Every structure is written in structure tokens, then in C-alpha cells.
Amino acid sequence: MGNDASPRIAVAGAGSVGCYVGTCLSLAGRDVTLLMRDRLARPARKHGLEVCDLGGWARSAMPGSLAIETDAAKALKGADIVLVTVKSSNTDEIAGLVKRHAPAATVVSLQNGIGNVQLLKRKLGKAAVVAAAMVPFNVVQTISDGAAPRFLRATSGTLLVDGNAPGLQALLDVPGLEVREHADMTGVLWSKLVLNMNNALNALSGLPLVQELADPQWRQLLAGQMDEALGAIGAAGISLARIEGVHPKLIPHALRLPTPLFRLVARKMLAIDPDARSSMWEDFQQGRKTEIDFLQGAVIDLAHKHDRSAPLCERVVALVKEREKTKSGKPLTPKDILAKA
């Protein structure tokens, strides 16, 4: 990770998660450059960035205190650490840029889905150091005229990093960003994928997460997808890891409880910003390609490899891809999704 006392960190793809993580690191004195789109760079340069959480913790990075770039070559050149926070569909592209401009950097994937670390390793070559990380929390982005873009950590959780990457935990563990090492990142990433089965459902529903999870029909549909994922993972012999102390196998049972009991059992899951929605919902709003191939798509691929079916996941993938193609559509109900599953 470089020989300097303060390694240079580049956040490649500073959107919601990237800006939250990068700003926390910068405020703690780390040498950070944020590579972001011009839409966000313009207000960030003028007004700075704000990070906060549901507990009332809030910090602001003043204008000029952050290194902000829209040019990949300038952002990546000389980086010791590259934190990859782009959507999974853009992993191949960012890997090419890292290989060109920061070939000696340690690369850390802070992405959703399965396959990003393997893709980065293939693209960057055998000599590259690539580490997995898992971001358990949701970040809500707010951009208002005349104000600093705001990044609210809408859920709790400890960021997990590969225990085989010496020094990484200490570098990233700063106020607002608790970080812990984990010895089995494969199990962690598959466990996170099970939790991420709701990303697409939330996007298709158009509802805030709290409102969606209060509906037993949406919870039943989510539990069914999780069952398909857990079945495929079990058939593949993959051991899942607990996330925030909870084993993914328990979550479908909790989702099927009557709503009053669910609220009691899942009170920590529901301790989120009332307006928070999934990152895939944001993709729909911006007309961007989603990560569905790395979420439900990964479950379908794994299921087929082990002679299993995943009809609910297949239906959700089809609906998301239809929305990607048309870039429009009304919010769906659970009945709409079950219609052809």
C-alpha cells in the first residue's frame, strides 16, 4: 500500500457511498482524491460536502479542503490505494483505468454483488493486489441549490475488509466509518447478496424502504427470493457469514412473521431514514444501468450450475431489465411481480 506515512487514496466512482467514505477519510486527515461526475463535482467544489448519520453525528468538509477530480487520469495517477465504489456494471471500465493510471495501487472493492473482485483481478493481472470489502449501510444523497451535497448514512453497520490486506483496516477506520477485518470475505459477500435481494424489489415498488418492509406482501416476496438464493448457495457448498450478528438464514423467517412481531424482531433493520430507498431506485431515477446481473443474476447463475431453479429472481431480473430499456414505468405491486413468476 505504498511506503509513505500517509498513502494516497483515490475513490474511484464517488457517488453516494464513495462520497460518504471518502469525506470521512479526508476529515480524519487521510490523503484522499474523489473521482466523481461533473453533476456532483460542481456543487462539491463550490459548497463542500456534508456527511451525517441517524444518530445526529454530522461533519462538513469545506470548499477547497477536498481534492475533487472528474478526470480519471488526474484522480488515479500516483494513488497507493484505489477504493472502487462504482456500480458493478462499470467495474470492467474502471479496472482498465486503474491499470493504465495506477498499476501499482492496492485496489479495494467496496461494491455490491458477486464477481467484482474476480473481475478486477482478471483485468489488472496476477501481480495486482485486490482486496474485498463489504459496506453494510445505505447512504442517501441530497443535492440542493446553494448548499453542500449531503450524504446521510441511513442505516447502521460496520464496514468489513479482507483480513489478508495488512494495514487496510487501520487506514480506513475513522470517525463515521467503523471498520473491522474479516477472514472470510467470500462468505460475507454472499451474505450481503442475500440481504441485497431487496434492492430490486424496493426500486420496482417505488416506496421508501420502511414503507415497503411494513407490507407483508412485499416481505413475503422478499423472503421467497432469499429462499432461492439460500438454496443455491447451500447447493454450492458456500458458507455464509453473519452480518451485524445475524445469519442470513434467519431473515426469511423473520420476514414471514405478522407485522407487529416483525417490527419487534427487526427493529434494528427498520432503524433507517424514513425516506431511504435502495441504490437501484436511484439508478431508475437517473436512467442508469443497474447491478441486477450481479445480484439476482448471480443467484440465477449459481442455481443453474447446481440444477436448481430461481423463478422469482428470474421474474425480477426481467422486470428490472424492462425498466432499464424503457427508462420509465409505474411502480409495481407484489401481484404485478408474481403475475408471471
PDB file of C-alpha atoms in Angstrom, residues 133-298:
ATOM      1  CA  ALA A 133     -14.686  -5.107   1.395  1.00  0.00           C
ATOM      2  CA  MET A 134     -18.362  -5.003   2.334  1.00  0.00           C
ATOM      3  CA  VAL A 135     -20.339  -1.831   3.032  1.00  0.00           C
ATOM      4  CA  PRO A 136     -23.389  -2.766   5.145  1.00  0.00           C
ATOM      5  CA  PHE A 137     -25.062   0.625   5.257  1.00  0.00           C
ATOM      6  CA  ASN A 138     -27.249   2.615   2.893  1.00  0.00           C
ATOM      7  CA  VAL A 139     -26.291   6.212   2.023  1.00  0.00           C
ATOM      8  CA  VAL A 140     -28.898   8.783   0.980  1.00  0.00           C
ATOM      9  CA  GLN A 141     -27.647  11.601  -1.233  1.00  0.00           C
ATOM     10  CA  THR A 142     -29.264  15.056  -1.246  1.00  0.00           C
ATOM     11  CA  ILE A 143     -28.247  17.817  -3.647  1.00  0.00           C
ATOM     12  CA  SER A 144     -29.900  21.205  -3.122  1.00  0.00           C
ATOM     13  CA  ASP A 145     -29.234  24.527  -4.823  1.00  0.00           C
ATOM     14  CA  GLY A 146     -26.845  26.704  -2.852  1.00  0.00           C
ATOM     15  CA  ALA A 147     -25.889  24.014  -0.326  1.00  0.00           C
ATOM     16  CA  ALA A 148     -23.236  21.374   0.157  1.00  0.00           C
ATOM     17  CA  PRO A 149     -24.262  17.950  -1.179  1.00  0.00           C
ATOM     18  CA  ARG A 150     -25.324  15.886   1.845  1.00  0.00           C
ATOM     19  CA  PHE A 151     -24.622  12.194   2.394  1.00  0.00           C
ATOM     20  CA  LEU A 152     -26.670  10.605   5.142  1.00  0.00           C
ATOM     21  CA  ARG A 153     -25.710   7.153   6.388  1.00  0.00           C
ATOM     22  CA  ALA A 154     -29.294   5.950   6.572  1.00  0.00           C
ATOM     23  CA  THR A 155     -28.585   2.601   8.261  1.00  0.00           C
ATOM     24  CA  SER A 156     -26.026   1.349  10.752  1.00  0.00           C
ATOM     25  CA  GLY A 157     -23.251  -1.208  10.322  1.00  0.00           C
ATOM     26  CA  THR A 158     -19.535  -1.905  10.399  1.00  0.00           C
ATOM     27  CA  LEU A 159     -17.593  -1.939   7.140  1.00  0.00           C
ATOM     28  CA  LEU A 160     -15.757  -5.268   6.754  1.00  0.00           C
ATOM     29  CA  VAL A 161     -12.422  -5.623   4.938  1.00  0.00           C
ATOM     30  CA  ASP A 162     -10.253  -8.546   3.926  1.00  0.00           C
ATOM     31  CA  GLY A 163      -8.109  -9.686   6.844  1.00  0.00           C
ATOM     32  CA  ASN A 164      -5.369 -10.627   4.368  1.00  0.00           C
ATOM     33  CA  ALA A 165      -4.731  -6.966   3.458  1.00  0.00           C
ATOM     34  CA  PRO A 166      -2.279  -5.703   6.118  1.00  0.00           C
ATOM     35  CA  GLY A 167      -2.843  -2.145   7.272  1.00  0.00           C
ATOM     36  CA  LEU A 168      -6.108  -1.631   5.425  1.00  0.00           C
ATOM     37  CA  GLN A 169      -8.361  -1.748   8.474  1.00  0.00           C
ATOM     38  CA  ALA A 170      -6.245   0.781  10.376  1.00  0.00           C
ATOM     39  CA  LEU A 171      -6.142   3.111   7.380  1.00  0.00           C
ATOM     40  CA  LEU A 172      -9.904   3.134   6.819  1.00  0.00           C
ATOM     41  CA  ASP A 173     -11.162   3.025  10.422  1.00  0.00           C
ATOM     42  CA  VAL A 174     -12.041   6.683  11.126  1.00  0.00           C
ATOM     43  CA  PRO A 175     -14.895   8.581  12.806  1.00  0.00           C
ATOM     44  CA  GLY A 176     -18.147   7.886  10.966  1.00  0.00           C
ATOM     45  CA  LEU A 177     -16.662   4.788   9.347  1.00  0.00           C
ATOM     46  CA  GLU A 178     -16.119   1.881  11.739  1.00  0.00           C
ATOM     47  CA  VAL A 179     -14.071  -0.827  10.002  1.00  0.00           C
ATOM     48  CA  ARG A 180     -13.293  -4.398  11.050  1.00  0.00           C
ATOM     49  CA  GLU A 181     -11.295  -7.205   9.415  1.00  0.00           C
ATOM     50  CA  HIS A 182     -12.934 -10.478   8.408  1.00  0.00           C
ATOM     51  CA  ALA A 183     -11.199 -13.721   7.465  1.00  0.00           C
ATOM     52  CA  ASP A 184     -13.890 -14.999   5.068  1.00  0.00           C
ATOM     53  CA  MET A 185     -14.904 -12.249   2.676  1.00  0.00           C
ATOM     54  CA  THR A 186     -16.430 -14.775   0.250  1.00  0.00           C
ATOM     55  CA  GLY A 187     -18.967 -15.733   2.906  1.00  0.00           C
ATOM     56  CA  VAL A 188     -19.500 -12.066   3.771  1.00  0.00           C
ATOM     57  CA  LEU A 189     -20.179 -11.054   0.167  1.00  0.00           C
ATOM     58  CA  TRP A 190     -22.670 -13.871  -0.401  1.00  0.00           C
ATOM     59  CA  SER A 191     -24.405 -12.969   2.860  1.00  0.00           C
ATOM     60  CA  LYS A 192     -24.634  -9.340   1.721  1.00  0.00           C
ATOM     61  CA  LEU A 193     -26.053 -10.527  -1.594  1.00  0.00           C
ATOM     62  CA  VAL A 194     -28.876 -12.294   0.262  1.00  0.00           C
ATOM     63  CA  LEU A 195     -29.674  -9.015   2.030  1.00  0.00           C
ATOM     64  CA  ASN A 196     -29.454  -7.149  -1.269  1.00  0.00           C
ATOM     65  CA  MET A 197     -32.301  -9.209  -2.733  1.00  0.00           C
ATOM     66  CA  ASN A 198     -34.460  -6.275  -1.647  1.00  0.00           C
ATOM     67  CA  ASN A 199     -32.639  -3.670  -3.772  1.00  0.00           C
ATOM     68  CA  ALA A 200     -34.596  -4.529  -6.905  1.00  0.00           C
ATOM     69  CA  LEU A 201     -37.927  -5.017  -5.128  1.00  0.00           C
ATOM     70  CA  ASN A 202     -37.617  -1.622  -3.481  1.00  0.00           C
ATOM     71  CA  ALA A 203     -36.769   0.002  -6.813  1.00  0.00           C
ATOM     72  CA  LEU A 204     -39.732  -1.636  -8.544  1.00  0.00           C
ATOM     73  CA  SER A 205     -42.102  -0.700  -5.709  1.00  0.00           C
ATOM     74  CA  GLY A 206     -41.107   2.971  -5.704  1.00  0.00           C
ATOM     75  CA  LEU A 207     -41.711   3.005  -1.934  1.00  0.00           C
ATOM     76  CA  PRO A 208     -39.413   4.130   0.885  1.00  0.00           C
ATOM     77  CA  LEU A 209     -37.755   1.094   2.455  1.00  0.00           C
ATOM     78  CA  VAL A 210     -39.609   1.463   5.753  1.00  0.00           C
ATOM     79  CA  GLN A 211     -42.974   1.580   3.990  1.00  0.00           C
ATOM     80  CA  GLU A 212     -42.139  -1.360   1.728  1.00  0.00           C
ATOM     81  CA  LEU A 213     -40.973  -3.568   4.615  1.00  0.00           C
ATOM     82  CA  ALA A 214     -44.137  -2.731   6.568  1.00  0.00           C
ATOM     83  CA  ASP A 215     -46.172  -4.502   3.872  1.00  0.00           C
ATOM     84  CA  PRO A 216     -46.417  -8.291   4.463  1.00  0.00           C
ATOM     85  CA  GLN A 217     -46.884  -8.950   0.731  1.00  0.00           C
ATOM     86  CA  TRP A 218     -43.557  -7.298  -0.123  1.00  0.00           C
ATOM     87  CA  ARG A 219     -41.905  -9.166   2.754  1.00  0.00           C
ATOM     88  CA  GLN A 220     -43.269 -12.497   1.510  1.00  0.00           C
ATOM     89  CA  LEU A 221     -41.889 -11.775  -1.946  1.00  0.00           C
ATOM     90  CA  LEU A 222     -38.500 -10.833  -0.496  1.00  0.00           C
ATOM     91  CA  ALA A 223     -38.448 -13.983   1.645  1.00  0.00           C
ATOM     92  CA  GLY A 224     -39.162 -16.098  -1.435  1.00  0.00           C
ATOM     93  CA  GLN A 225     -36.218 -14.606  -3.309  1.00  0.00           C
ATOM     94  CA  MET A 226     -33.989 -15.108  -0.291  1.00  0.00           C
ATOM     95  CA  ASP A 227     -35.063 -18.761  -0.144  1.00  0.00           C
ATOM     96  CA  GLU A 228     -33.975 -19.186  -3.776  1.00  0.00           C
ATOM     97  CA  ALA A 229     -30.630 -17.546  -3.020  1.00  0.00           C
ATOM     98  CA  LEU A 230     -30.042 -19.592   0.138  1.00  0.00           C
ATOM     99  CA  GLY A 231     -30.896 -22.807  -1.707  1.00  0.00           C
ATOM    100  CA  ALA A 232     -28.411 -22.092  -4.484  1.00  0.00           C
ATOM    101  CA  ILE A 233     -25.707 -21.031  -2.036  1.00  0.00           C
ATOM    102  CA  GLY A 234     -26.228 -24.169   0.038  1.00  0.00           C
ATOM    103  CA  ALA A 235     -26.089 -26.383  -3.054  1.00  0.00           C
ATOM    104  CA  ALA A 236     -22.765 -24.755  -3.962  1.00  0.00           C
ATOM    105  CA  GLY A 237     -21.331 -25.509  -0.523  1.00  0.00           C
ATOM    106  CA  ILE A 238     -20.690 -21.838   0.286  1.00  0.00           C
ATOM    107  CA  SER A 239     -20.556 -20.998   3.991  1.00  0.00           C
ATOM    108  CA  LEU A 240     -22.334 -17.773   4.835  1.00  0.00           C
ATOM    109  CA  ALA A 241     -21.094 -15.267   7.403  1.00  0.00           C
ATOM    110  CA  ARG A 242     -23.116 -13.393   9.976  1.00  0.00           C
ATOM    111  CA  ILE A 243     -23.624  -9.703   9.233  1.00  0.00           C
ATOM    112  CA  GLU A 244     -24.139  -7.458  12.255  1.00  0.00           C
ATOM    113  CA  GLY A 245     -24.563 -10.615  14.309  1.00  0.00           C
ATOM    114  CA  VAL A 246     -27.396 -12.040  12.191  1.00  0.00           C
ATOM    115  CA  HIS A 247     -27.176 -15.140   9.986  1.00  0.00           C
ATOM    116  CA  PRO A 248     -28.929 -14.654   6.620  1.00  0.00           C
ATOM    117  CA  LYS A 249     -30.793 -17.956   7.024  1.00  0.00           C
ATOM    118  CA  LEU A 250     -32.860 -16.403   9.806  1.00  0.00           C
ATOM    119  CA  ILE A 251     -34.080 -13.413   7.827  1.00  0.00           C
ATOM    120  CA  PRO A 252     -36.747 -15.143   5.654  1.00  0.00           C
ATOM    121  CA  HIS A 253     -38.355 -16.499   8.820  1.00  0.00           C
ATOM    122  CA  ALA A 254     -38.457 -13.012  10.331  1.00  0.00           C
ATOM    123  CA  LEU A 255     -39.930 -11.553   7.142  1.00  0.00           C
ATOM    124  CA  ARG A 256     -42.832 -14.013   7.257  1.00  0.00           C
ATOM    125  CA  LEU A 257     -43.865 -13.040  10.788  1.00  0.00           C
ATOM    126  CA  PRO A 258     -47.041 -10.991  11.316  1.00  0.00           C
ATOM    127  CA  THR A 259     -46.235  -7.307  11.019  1.00  0.00           C
ATOM    128  CA  PRO A 260     -46.340  -6.468  14.771  1.00  0.00           C
ATOM    129  CA  LEU A 261     -43.921  -9.324  15.521  1.00  0.00           C
ATOM    130  CA  PHE A 262     -41.751  -8.414  12.543  1.00  0.00           C
ATOM    131  CA  ARG A 263     -41.468  -4.829  13.781  1.00  0.00           C
ATOM    132  CA  LEU A 264     -40.355  -6.137  17.167  1.00  0.00           C
ATOM    133  CA  VAL A 265     -37.847  -8.697  15.862  1.00  0.00           C
ATOM    134  CA  ALA A 266     -36.481  -6.488  13.074  1.00  0.00           C
ATOM    135  CA  ARG A 267     -36.390  -3.158  14.913  1.00  0.00           C
ATOM    136  CA  LYS A 268     -32.686  -2.764  14.088  1.00  0.00           C
ATOM    137  CA  MET A 269     -33.357  -3.471  10.387  1.00  0.00           C
ATOM    138  CA  LEU A 270     -36.085  -0.815  10.437  1.00  0.00           C
ATOM    139  CA  ALA A 271     -33.913   1.819  12.160  1.00  0.00           C
ATOM    140  CA  ILE A 272     -33.390   3.664   8.894  1.00  0.00           C
ATOM    141  CA  ASP A 273     -34.163   7.067   7.471  1.00  0.00           C
ATOM    142  CA  PRO A 274     -37.904   7.206   6.645  1.00  0.00           C
ATOM    143  CA  ASP A 275     -37.202   8.463   3.123  1.00  0.00           C
ATOM    144  CA  ALA A 276     -34.389   5.999   2.315  1.00  0.00           C
ATOM    145  CA  ARG A 277     -34.704   3.888  -0.792  1.00  0.00           C
ATOM    146  CA  SER A 278     -32.348   1.405  -2.424  1.00  0.00           C
ATOM    147  CA  SER A 279     -29.479   2.411  -4.699  1.00  0.00           C
ATOM    148  CA  MET A 280     -31.279   0.655  -7.567  1.00  0.00           C
ATOM    149  CA  TRP A 281     -34.207   3.027  -7.134  1.00  0.00           C
ATOM    150  CA  GLU A 282     -31.691   5.858  -7.629  1.00  0.00           C
ATOM    151  CA  ASP A 283     -30.457   4.097 -10.787  1.00  0.00           C
ATOM    152  CA  PHE A 284     -34.033   4.093 -12.123  1.00  0.00           C
ATOM    153  CA  GLN A 285     -34.406   7.815 -11.398  1.00  0.00           C
ATOM    154  CA  GLN A 286     -31.149   8.621 -13.210  1.00  0.00           C
ATOM    155  CA  GLY A 287     -31.828   6.254 -16.130  1.00  0.00           C
ATOM    156  CA  ARG A 288     -28.654   4.268 -15.336  1.00  0.00           C
ATOM    157  CA  LYS A 289     -27.873   0.607 -15.867  1.00  0.00           C
ATOM    158  CA  THR A 290     -28.466  -1.315 -12.639  1.00  0.00           C
ATOM    159  CA  GLU A 291     -26.489  -4.013 -10.814  1.00  0.00           C
ATOM    160  CA  ILE A 292     -29.190  -6.653 -11.282  1.00  0.00           C
ATOM    161  CA  ASP A 293     -26.842  -9.053 -13.125  1.00  0.00           C
ATOM    162  CA  PHE A 294     -24.540  -9.062 -10.082  1.00  0.00           C
ATOM    163  CA  LEU A 295     -27.397  -9.591  -7.590  1.00  0.00           C
ATOM    164  CA  GLN A 296     -30.388 -11.691  -8.678  1.00  0.00           C
ATOM    165  CA  GLY A 297     -28.411 -12.558 -11.809  1.00  0.00           C
ATOM    166  CA  ALA A 298     -25.652 -14.129  -9.695  1.00  0.00           C
TER     167      ALA A 298
END
